[in-house]
CSV table of C-alpha atoms in Angstrom, one decimal:
chain,number,residue,atom,x,y,z
W,6,MET,CA,6.0,3.4,34.9
W,7,HIS,CA,6.0,3.3,31.0
W,8,VAL,CA,4.5,0.2,30.8
W,9,THR,CA,1.2,1.5,32.5
W,10,LYS,CA,0.2,4.0,30.5
W,11,ASN,CA,0.8,2.3,27.1
W,12,ILE,CA,-1.7,-0.5,28.6
W,13,ASN,CA,-3.8,2.4,29.5
W,14,ARG,CA,-4.3,4.2,26.5
W,15,ARG,CA,-4.8,0.6,24.2
W,16,MET,CA,-7.5,0.1,26.7
W,17,SER,CA,-8.9,4.3,25.4
W,18,CYS,CA,-12.1,3.3,24.3
W,19,VAL,CA,-12.0,6.0,21.3
W,20,ARG,CA,-7.9,6.6,20.2
W,21,ARG,CA,-7.5,9.0,17.4
W,22,VAL,CA,-5.1,8.4,15.3
W,23,VAL,CA,-2.9,11.5,13.7
W,24,VAL,CA,-0.5,12.3,10.7
W,25,THR,CA,2.9,12.4,12.5
W,26,GLY,CA,5.6,12.3,9.1
W,27,LEU,CA,5.3,12.5,5.3
W,28,GLY,CA,6.7,11.1,2.3
W,29,LEU,CA,7.3,11.2,-1.5
W,30,VAL,CA,9.2,9.9,-4.1
W,31,THR,CA,7.5,9.9,-7.2
W,32,PRO,CA,7.9,11.1,-10.9
W,33,LEU,CA,7.9,14.8,-9.9
W,34,GLY,CA,11.1,13.8,-7.9
W,35,VAL,CA,12.2,13.1,-4.4
W,36,GLY,CA,10.2,14.9,-1.1
W,37,THR,CA,6.8,15.8,-0.2
W,38,PRO,CA,7.7,19.7,-0.1
W,39,HIS,CA,9.5,19.3,-3.8
W,40,ASN,CA,6.6,17.0,-4.4
W,41,TRP,CA,3.4,20.2,-2.9
W,42,LEU,CA,5.6,22.6,-5.0
W,43,ARG,CA,6.0,21.1,-8.7
W,44,LEU,CA,2.8,20.2,-8.2
W,45,THR,CA,0.6,23.5,-7.1
W,46,SER,CA,2.8,25.0,-9.6
W,47,GLY,CA,1.6,22.9,-12.7
W,48,LYS,CA,4.8,20.8,-13.4
W,49,VAL,CA,3.6,17.8,-15.7
W,50,ALA,CA,6.3,14.6,-15.5
W,51,THR,CA,4.4,12.5,-17.8
W,52,SER,CA,7.5,11.5,-20.4
W,53,ALA,CA,8.4,9.6,-24.3
W,54,LEU,CA,9.9,6.1,-23.3
W,55,THR,CA,12.7,6.6,-25.9
W,56,ASP,CA,14.5,2.7,-25.0
W,57,PRO,CA,13.9,0.8,-27.7
W,58,ARG,CA,12.2,-2.5,-27.1
W,59,PHE,CA,9.5,0.4,-26.2
W,60,SER,CA,9.3,1.5,-30.1
W,61,GLN,CA,7.1,-0.7,-30.9
W,62,MET,CA,4.2,-0.7,-28.1
W,63,PRO,CA,1.3,1.4,-29.4
W,64,CYS,CA,2.0,3.8,-26.0
W,65,ARG,CA,5.3,5.4,-25.7
W,66,VAL,CA,4.6,7.1,-22.4
W,67,ALA,CA,4.9,6.2,-18.7
W,68,ALA,CA,5.8,8.9,-15.9
W,69,ARG,CA,9.2,7.7,-14.6
W,70,VAL,CA,11.0,8.8,-11.1
W,71,PRO,CA,13.4,11.9,-11.8
W,72,ARG,CA,17.4,9.6,-11.7
W,73,GLY,CA,20.6,11.9,-10.6
W,74,LYS,CA,22.6,13.8,-8.4
W,75,GLU,CA,20.2,17.2,-8.3
W,76,GLU,CA,17.7,18.9,-5.7
W,77,GLY,CA,14.5,16.6,-6.2
W,78,GLU,CA,16.0,13.7,-8.6
W,79,LEU,CA,16.6,10.0,-7.0
W,80,ASP,CA,20.2,9.5,-6.4
W,81,LEU,CA,20.3,5.5,-4.8
W,82,SER,CA,23.8,5.2,-4.6
W,83,SER,CA,23.4,8.3,-1.6
W,84,HIS,CA,21.8,5.6,0.1
W,85,PHE,CA,22.7,2.2,-0.7
W,86,ASN,CA,25.5,0.3,-1.2
W,87,ALA,CA,26.6,-2.3,-3.8
W,88,SER,CA,25.6,-5.5,-1.7
W,89,GLU,CA,22.4,-4.0,-0.1
W,90,LEU,CA,21.3,-3.0,-3.7
W,91,ARG,CA,21.8,-6.7,-4.7
W,92,ALA,CA,18.4,-7.7,-2.8
W,93,MET,CA,16.2,-5.0,-4.4
W,94,THR,CA,14.0,-3.9,-7.2
W,95,PRO,CA,13.8,-0.5,-7.4
W,96,ALA,CA,10.7,-0.3,-5.7
W,97,ILE,CA,11.4,-1.4,-2.8
W,98,THR,CA,14.4,1.4,-2.5
W,99,PHE,CA,11.4,2.9,-3.5
W,100,ALA,CA,9.6,2.9,-0.8
W,101,LEU,CA,12.9,3.1,1.3
W,102,VAL,CA,13.8,6.5,0.5
W,103,ALA,CA,10.3,7.7,1.5
W,104,ALA,CA,9.8,6.3,4.3
W,105,GLN,CA,13.4,7.3,5.7
W,106,GLU,CA,12.0,10.8,4.6
W,107,ALA,CA,8.6,10.1,6.5
W,108,ILE,CA,10.3,8.5,10.0
W,109,GLU,CA,13.0,11.3,10.0
W,110,ASP,CA,10.0,13.9,9.2
W,111,ALA,CA,7.4,11.7,12.0
W,112,LYS,CA,12.0,12.3,14.8
W,113,TRP,CA,10.6,8.3,15.1
W,114,LYS,CA,13.2,6.4,15.4
W,115,PRO,CA,12.6,5.0,19.0
W,116,ASP,CA,15.7,2.7,20.7
W,117,ASP,CA,13.3,1.8,23.1
W,118,ARG,CA,12.2,-2.7,23.3
W,119,ASP,CA,8.8,-1.7,24.3
W,120,GLN,CA,8.3,1.2,21.6
W,121,GLN,CA,10.0,-1.0,18.7
W,122,GLU,CA,6.8,-3.5,19.6
W,123,ARG,CA,4.2,-1.3,19.6
W,124,THR,CA,5.6,0.3,16.1
W,125,GLY,CA,4.9,-1.7,12.9
W,126,VAL,CA,5.3,-1.3,9.2
W,127,ALA,CA,2.0,-1.6,6.1
W,128,VAL,CA,3.6,-2.0,2.7
W,129,GLY,CA,1.9,-2.3,-0.2
W,130,MET,CA,3.2,-2.8,-3.4
W,131,GLY,CA,0.4,-4.0,-6.6
W,132,MET,CA,2.7,-6.2,-8.7
W,133,VAL,CA,5.8,-7.5,-9.0
W,134,ASP,CA,9.4,-6.4,-11.3
W,135,LEU,CA,8.8,-8.6,-14.4
W,136,ASP,CA,12.1,-7.5,-15.6
W,137,ASP,CA,13.3,-9.4,-13.2
W,138,ILE,CA,11.4,-11.9,-13.1
W,139,ILE,CA,12.5,-12.4,-17.6
W,140,ALA,CA,15.8,-11.6,-17.0
W,141,THR,CA,16.4,-14.0,-13.9
W,142,ASN,CA,15.0,-16.7,-16.6
W,143,GLU,CA,17.5,-15.8,-19.2
W,144,LYS,CA,20.1,-17.1,-16.6
W,145,LEU,CA,18.4,-19.6,-15.6
W,146,GLN,CA,18.7,-20.5,-19.3
W,147,CYS,CA,21.3,-20.9,-19.5
W,148,LYS,CA,23.6,-22.2,-15.7
W,149,TYR,CA,21.5,-22.9,-12.9
W,150,SER,CA,24.4,-21.1,-10.6
W,151,LYS,CA,23.6,-17.9,-12.4
W,152,VAL,CA,19.9,-17.4,-10.2
W,153,SER,CA,20.1,-15.1,-7.9
W,154,PRO,CA,19.9,-15.7,-4.5
W,155,TYR,CA,17.9,-12.5,-3.7
W,156,PHE,CA,15.9,-13.1,-6.9
W,157,VAL,CA,12.0,-14.6,-4.8
W,158,PRO,CA,12.9,-11.5,-2.3
W,159,ARG,CA,13.0,-10.1,-4.4
W,160,ILE,CA,9.7,-10.2,-5.6
W,161,LEU,CA,8.3,-10.7,-2.6
W,162,THR,CA,4.8,-8.6,-2.3
W,163,ASN,CA,5.4,-8.2,1.0
W,164,MET,CA,9.4,-7.0,0.9
W,165,ALA,CA,9.2,-3.5,1.1
W,166,ALA,CA,7.1,-3.6,4.1
W,167,GLY,CA,9.7,-6.3,5.2
W,168,GLN,CA,13.1,-4.3,4.3
W,169,ILE,CA,11.9,-1.0,6.2
W,170,SER,CA,10.2,-3.8,9.7
W,171,MET,CA,14.3,-4.7,9.3
W,172,LYS,CA,16.1,-1.4,9.2
W,173,TYR,CA,14.6,0.2,11.7
W,174,SER,CA,13.2,-2.4,14.8
W,175,PHE,CA,10.5,-1.8,14.0
W,176,GLN,CA,8.3,-5.1,16.2
W,177,GLY,CA,4.5,-4.5,15.6
W,178,PRO,CA,2.2,-6.0,12.7
W,179,ASN,CA,4.2,-5.9,9.3
W,180,HIS,CA,1.4,-6.8,6.9
W,181,SER,CA,1.7,-6.3,3.4
W,182,VAL,CA,-1.5,-5.8,0.9
W,183,SER,CA,-1.6,-6.0,-2.6
W,184,THR,CA,-4.8,-5.1,-4.3
W,185,ALA,CA,-4.5,-4.1,-7.6
W,186,CYS,CA,-4.7,-0.5,-7.6
W,187,ALA,CA,-6.4,0.3,-5.2
W,188,THR,CA,-3.1,-0.8,-2.8
W,189,GLY,CA,-1.7,1.7,-1.1
W,190,ALA,CA,-5.0,3.4,0.2
W,191,HIS,CA,-6.2,-0.1,1.8
W,192,ALA,CA,-2.6,-0.1,3.8
W,193,VAL,CA,-2.8,3.4,5.2
W,194,GLY,CA,-6.5,2.6,5.5
W,195,ASP,CA,-5.2,-1.1,7.5
W,196,ALA,CA,-2.5,0.3,9.2
W,197,PHE,CA,-5.6,3.1,10.6
W,198,ARG,CA,-7.4,0.6,11.6
W,199,PHE,CA,-4.7,-1.7,13.1
W,200,ILE,CA,-4.1,1.7,16.1
W,201,LYS,CA,-7.6,2.2,16.7
W,202,SER,CA,-7.6,-0.9,17.8
W,203,GLY,CA,-4.6,-1.2,20.1
W,204,ASP,CA,-2.9,-3.2,17.8
W,205,ALA,CA,0.0,-1.0,17.6
W,206,ASP,CA,0.1,2.4,19.0
W,207,VAL,CA,3.3,3.9,14.9
W,208,MET,CA,2.4,1.9,12.1
W,209,VAL,CA,4.7,3.3,9.4
W,210,CYS,CA,1.8,2.3,5.7
W,211,GLY,CA,2.0,3.0,1.9
W,212,GLY,CA,2.5,1.8,-1.5
W,213,THR,CA,5.0,1.4,-3.5
W,214,GLU,CA,5.6,0.7,-7.5
W,215,ALA,CA,8.0,0.4,-9.9
W,216,SER,CA,6.6,-2.3,-12.7
W,217,ILE,CA,6.9,-0.1,-16.7
W,218,SER,CA,8.6,-2.8,-18.8
W,219,PRO,CA,8.2,-3.8,-22.0
W,220,LEU,CA,6.2,-6.6,-20.8
W,221,SER,CA,4.1,-4.4,-18.9
W,222,ILE,CA,3.2,-1.9,-21.3
W,223,ALA,CA,2.3,-4.8,-23.6
W,224,GLY,CA,0.0,-5.9,-21.6
W,225,PHE,CA,-2.3,-2.3,-20.6
W,226,CYS,CA,-1.8,-1.1,-24.4
W,227,ARG,CA,-3.8,-5.7,-24.6
W,228,LEU,CA,-6.4,-4.0,-22.3
W,229,ARG,CA,-6.6,-0.7,-24.4
W,230,ALA,CA,-5.7,0.4,-21.1
W,231,LEU,CA,-3.5,3.1,-21.8
W,232,ALA,CA,-3.5,6.7,-23.9
W,233,THR,CA,-2.1,5.6,-27.2
W,234,ASN,CA,-2.5,9.1,-28.9
W,235,PHE,CA,-0.4,11.3,-27.7
W,236,ASN,CA,3.0,9.8,-28.7
W,237,ASP,CA,3.9,12.8,-29.7
W,238,CYS,CA,2.9,15.7,-26.7
W,239,PRO,CA,3.3,13.0,-23.3
W,240,GLU,CA,3.1,15.3,-21.5
W,241,SER,CA,-1.0,16.3,-22.2
W,242,ALA,CA,-1.3,12.8,-21.7
W,243,SER,CA,-3.2,12.0,-18.6
W,244,ARG,CA,-5.6,14.2,-18.7
W,245,PRO,CA,-8.1,13.3,-15.8
W,246,PHE,CA,-12.4,14.3,-16.9
W,247,ASP,CA,-10.4,15.7,-20.5
W,248,ALA,CA,-13.5,15.5,-23.0
W,249,GLN,CA,-10.5,14.4,-24.9
W,250,ARG,CA,-8.8,10.8,-22.1
W,251,GLU,CA,-8.3,8.4,-24.1
W,252,GLY,CA,-6.7,5.6,-21.3
W,253,PHE,CA,-4.3,5.8,-17.8
W,254,VAL,CA,-0.3,6.7,-18.1
W,255,MET,CA,1.9,4.5,-16.0
W,256,GLY,CA,3.4,5.7,-13.3
W,257,GLU,CA,5.6,4.9,-10.5
W,258,GLY,CA,7.2,5.7,-6.7
W,259,ALA,CA,6.5,5.2,-3.3
W,260,GLY,CA,4.5,6.7,-0.4
W,261,ILE,CA,4.8,6.6,2.9
W,262,LEU,CA,2.9,7.7,6.1
W,263,VAL,CA,3.9,8.0,9.8
W,264,LEU,CA,0.7,7.1,11.3
W,265,GLU,CA,0.0,7.8,15.0
W,266,GLU,CA,-2.2,7.2,18.2
W,267,TYR,CA,-3.2,10.8,19.0
W,268,GLU,CA,-2.1,10.5,22.6
W,269,HIS,CA,0.9,8.6,21.4
W,270,ALA,CA,1.8,11.9,20.0
W,271,LYS,CA,1.4,15.0,21.8
W,272,GLU,CA,3.0,13.2,24.9
W,273,ARG,CA,5.9,13.7,22.9
W,274,GLY,CA,5.3,17.1,20.7
W,275,ALA,CA,5.1,15.3,17.1
W,276,ASN,CA,4.3,17.6,14.4
W,277,ILE,CA,0.8,17.1,13.4
W,278,TYR,CA,0.1,16.9,9.8
W,279,GLY,CA,-3.6,16.3,9.4
W,280,GLU,CA,-5.6,12.7,10.7
W,281,ILE,CA,-7.2,10.0,9.6
W,282,LEU,CA,-11.2,9.8,10.3
W,283,GLY,CA,-12.6,7.0,8.5
W,284,TYR,CA,-12.2,4.3,5.7
W,285,GLY,CA,-14.5,2.9,3.9
W,286,SER,CA,-13.2,-1.2,2.1
W,287,THR,CA,-15.8,-2.8,-1.0
W,288,GLY,CA,-15.7,-5.0,-3.3
W,289,ASP,CA,-17.7,-4.1,-7.0
W,290,ALA,CA,-18.6,-7.9,-8.0
W,291,HIS,CA,-18.9,-7.2,-11.2
W,292,HIS,CA,-16.5,-7.4,-13.1
W,293,TYR,CA,-12.2,-8.1,-13.7
W,294,THR,CA,-11.5,-5.2,-15.3
W,295,ALA,CA,-14.1,-2.0,-15.2
W,296,PRO,CA,-15.8,-0.8,-12.4
W,297,ARG,CA,-20.0,-1.1,-11.9
W,298,GLU,CA,-21.8,1.0,-14.9
W,299,ASP,CA,-23.6,2.7,-11.5
W,300,GLY,CA,-20.9,3.3,-9.6
W,301,ARG,CA,-22.2,1.6,-6.7
W,302,GLY,CA,-19.2,0.3,-4.8
W,303,ALA,CA,-17.6,3.6,-4.6
W,304,VAL,CA,-20.7,5.1,-3.6
W,305,ARG,CA,-21.1,1.9,-0.5
W,306,ALA,CA,-16.7,2.9,0.2
W,307,MET,CA,-17.4,7.1,0.4
W,308,ALA,CA,-19.9,6.2,2.7
W,309,ARG,CA,-18.2,3.8,4.9
W,310,ALA,CA,-15.7,5.9,4.8
W,311,ILE,CA,-17.8,8.6,5.8
W,312,GLN,CA,-20.0,7.2,8.3
W,313,GLU,CA,-16.9,5.8,10.7
W,314,ALA,CA,-15.2,9.5,10.6
W,315,HIS,CA,-18.7,10.7,12.3
W,316,VAL,CA,-19.7,13.3,9.7
W,317,HIS,CA,-21.8,14.5,7.4
W,318,PRO,CA,-21.2,14.9,3.6
W,319,GLU,CA,-22.2,18.3,3.7
W,320,ASP,CA,-18.6,17.9,5.7
W,321,ILE,CA,-17.0,16.6,2.7
W,322,ARG,CA,-14.6,19.8,0.7
W,323,TYR,CA,-12.8,18.5,-1.4
W,324,ILE,CA,-12.2,15.3,-3.6
W,325,ASN,CA,-8.4,13.2,-4.6
W,326,ALA,CA,-10.8,10.9,-7.0
W,327,HIS,CA,-9.4,7.7,-8.4
W,328,ALA,CA,-9.7,10.0,-12.1
W,329,THR,CA,-7.5,7.7,-14.3
W,330,SER,CA,-8.2,8.9,-17.5
W,331,THR,CA,-10.4,6.7,-18.9
W,332,PRO,CA,-13.1,7.9,-20.3
W,333,LEU,CA,-15.6,4.9,-18.2
W,334,GLY,CA,-13.9,5.1,-15.0
W,335,ASP,CA,-14.0,8.6,-15.1
W,336,ALA,CA,-17.5,9.3,-16.1
W,337,ILE,CA,-18.9,6.8,-13.0
W,338,GLU,CA,-17.0,8.2,-10.3
W,339,VAL,CA,-18.3,11.4,-11.4
W,340,GLU,CA,-21.9,9.1,-10.6
W,341,ALA,CA,-20.7,8.2,-8.0
W,342,ILE,CA,-19.8,11.3,-6.2
W,343,LYS,CA,-23.1,12.2,-7.5
W,344,SER,CA,-25.2,10.3,-6.4
W,345,LEU,CA,-23.4,9.8,-2.9
W,346,PHE,CA,-23.3,13.9,-2.2
W,347,LYS,CA,-26.7,14.5,-4.1
W,348,ASP,CA,-27.0,18.8,-4.4
W,349,HIS,CA,-24.0,19.2,-2.5
W,350,ALA,CA,-22.2,17.8,-4.7
W,351,GLN,CA,-22.3,21.0,-6.6
W,352,ASN,CA,-19.6,22.2,-3.3
W,353,LEU,CA,-17.2,20.1,-4.3
W,354,HIS,CA,-14.0,20.3,-5.2
W,355,VAL,CA,-12.4,17.3,-7.5
W,356,SER,CA,-8.8,16.7,-8.6
W,357,SER,CA,-7.6,14.3,-9.9
W,358,THR,CA,-3.4,14.6,-9.5
W,359,LYS,CA,-2.1,11.8,-11.6
W,360,GLY,CA,-2.6,15.2,-14.3
W,361,ALA,CA,0.8,15.7,-12.8
W,362,ILE,CA,2.3,12.2,-12.1
W,363,GLY,CA,-0.1,9.4,-14.3
W,364,HIS,CA,-1.2,6.9,-11.7
W,365,LEU,CA,1.3,5.7,-10.1
W,366,LEU,CA,-1.1,2.0,-9.8
W,367,GLY,CA,-0.4,0.6,-6.0
W,368,ALA,CA,1.3,3.5,-4.9
W,369,ALA,CA,-0.9,5.7,-6.7
W,370,GLY,CA,-3.5,5.9,-2.9
W,371,ALA,CA,-0.4,5.8,-0.9
W,372,VAL,CA,1.3,9.3,-2.5
W,373,GLU,CA,-2.8,10.7,-2.6
W,374,ALA,CA,-3.1,10.3,0.3
W,375,ILE,CA,-0.6,12.6,1.0
W,376,LEU,CA,-1.1,14.8,-0.9
W,377,THR,CA,-5.1,14.9,1.0
W,378,VAL,CA,-3.3,15.2,3.4
W,379,VAL,CA,-1.0,18.1,2.4
W,380,ALA,CA,-4.5,19.8,1.4
W,381,CYS,CA,-6.5,19.3,4.5
W,382,HIS,CA,-2.9,21.0,6.1
W,383,ALA,CA,-2.2,23.8,4.3
W,384,GLY,CA,-5.3,24.7,3.2
W,385,TYR,CA,-4.4,24.6,-0.9
W,386,ILE,CA,-5.6,22.2,-3.3
W,387,PRO,CA,-4.3,20.9,-6.2
W,388,PRO,CA,-5.3,21.0,-9.8
W,389,THR,CA,-6.2,18.5,-12.4
W,390,LEU,CA,-4.1,19.6,-15.1
W,391,ASN,CA,-4.3,19.2,-18.5
W,392,LEU,CA,-8.4,19.4,-18.4
W,393,ASN,CA,-8.9,21.4,-20.5
W,394,ASN,CA,-12.7,20.8,-21.7
W,395,PRO,CA,-14.6,18.4,-19.8
W,396,GLY,CA,-15.7,15.7,-21.0
W,397,PRO,CA,-20.1,15.2,-21.7
W,398,GLY,CA,-21.5,14.9,-17.6
W,399,LEU,CA,-18.6,15.7,-16.4
W,400,ASP,CA,-20.3,19.2,-15.0
W,401,LEU,CA,-18.0,19.5,-11.2
W,402,ASP,CA,-15.3,21.8,-10.2
W,403,PHE,CA,-12.8,19.3,-11.5
W,404,VAL,CA,-9.5,22.7,-9.8
W,405,PRO,CA,-8.9,22.3,-13.7
W,406,MET,CA,-4.8,23.5,-14.4
W,407,GLU,CA,-4.2,25.8,-11.9
W,408,ALA,CA,-4.5,25.2,-8.1
W,409,LYS,CA,-6.7,27.5,-5.7
W,410,GLY,CA,-7.8,28.2,-2.0
W,411,TRP,CA,-9.3,26.4,0.7
W,412,LEU,CA,-12.3,28.2,1.7
W,413,GLN,CA,-12.5,27.7,5.0
W,414,VAL,CA,-15.9,26.9,6.3
W,415,ALA,CA,-15.6,25.1,8.9
W,416,ASP,CA,-12.9,23.9,12.2
W,417,ARG,CA,-11.3,21.3,9.9
W,418,ARG,CA,-10.8,21.0,6.8
W,419,ILE,CA,-12.0,17.2,5.7
W,420,ALA,CA,-11.9,15.8,2.7
W,421,LEU,CA,-12.2,12.0,1.0
W,422,THR,CA,-8.7,9.8,-0.5
W,423,ASN,CA,-10.5,8.1,-3.0
W,424,SER,CA,-9.2,4.4,-4.8
W,425,PHE,CA,-9.9,1.6,-6.9
W,426,GLY,CA,-8.4,-1.7,-8.2
W,427,PHE,CA,-8.6,-4.1,-11.0
W,428,GLY,CA,-10.9,-7.2,-9.3
W,429,GLY,CA,-13.7,-4.8,-8.0
W,430,THR,CA,-11.8,-3.7,-4.8
W,431,ASN,CA,-12.5,0.1,-3.6
W,432,ALA,CA,-11.3,2.0,-0.9
W,433,SER,CA,-12.2,4.9,0.3
W,434,LEU,CA,-10.6,7.4,3.2
W,435,CYS,CA,-12.0,10.2,5.1
W,436,ILE,CA,-9.0,12.9,5.8
W,437,SER,CA,-9.6,16.4,8.0
W,438,SER,CA,-6.7,19.5,9.7
W,439,CYS,CA,-6.0,19.0,13.7
W,440,ASP,CA,-7.7,20.0,15.3
């Protein structure tokens, strides 16, 4: 009977996808409630890079996950033993800790084999651990046998997804995407599609990143992508939409969601935070780092998400913007929003949570999807921190400095969250509170 029910559900014409679990590890700390409280109270997590290895870098600011045993800090020893840690990079540990929170939040640890086979994982990573590669190469120069047998599994971008799958015996789709700074959003969107198409009933999905190293900082500095004028006041370095913005601040962390087919969630009495309504994915076909000047790729991604959601642009009231604090990117995203929403753009709240936590690269889209889900669920919009004076032409409501309540104008609160990446890849998710 149980199998017959599942088959009937998979054959249903319309499969709604809801969010039943949330997990965060960010520079603001560990845990979704902890992150939300600190974000909406205006806390900034960017800080100075004091390691001497960064002393020659033009940018000496980053946003690191706080380590320790205090509330909100990450204590790896409480999650993993020494043997387990040898097989993991920091990005994998972030993903596993965030996944534990999300899975426990969703109360979904099935023992039934059919349920395990109907539960998948889609977790992506933007970059591998460059420090691990450099350190392993140094060991190789000394002696071949010093190279760890875990080296290759550690640097594979799909291994966070693999580790989660193995830990919880999830045997559905095991998927990983790596699309630079759009990785997390693409992973959530792909998981949404797996459920919508009937390939799974539950998906654990998101993104993770731990790429703060001298080599990565140097590389992004050479691209002139990072903020370099705030080394003496690092808490002010990430400033989306602000006239003084000059580049992003690299962050680290993970965001993991549990997505679930609506009837499946309702049948087991799961707590539902919100619903994924639509997903848009496009390519600029323009430049390896710069977005199109006309923002067409971003416009099409947002439009496709709205179209799949079967809502009107006027139904959208909040956009969690990609806005990384770069002069070009922030301005083009604003123009894309104006182009798509036209007069309604003036009614939108548009904020970038990167002012608080920097840019988490491959994890950013998933972390921001979670914050957008919570915003829809709570009816409260997170602020754009460090926004003192918007740049020329940036004249939307960017929710500067302080969070604000969401004016309820319909049965559901509906939002977009955007993520764009090097290589001209764009993703947009349409998210709502659940009716």
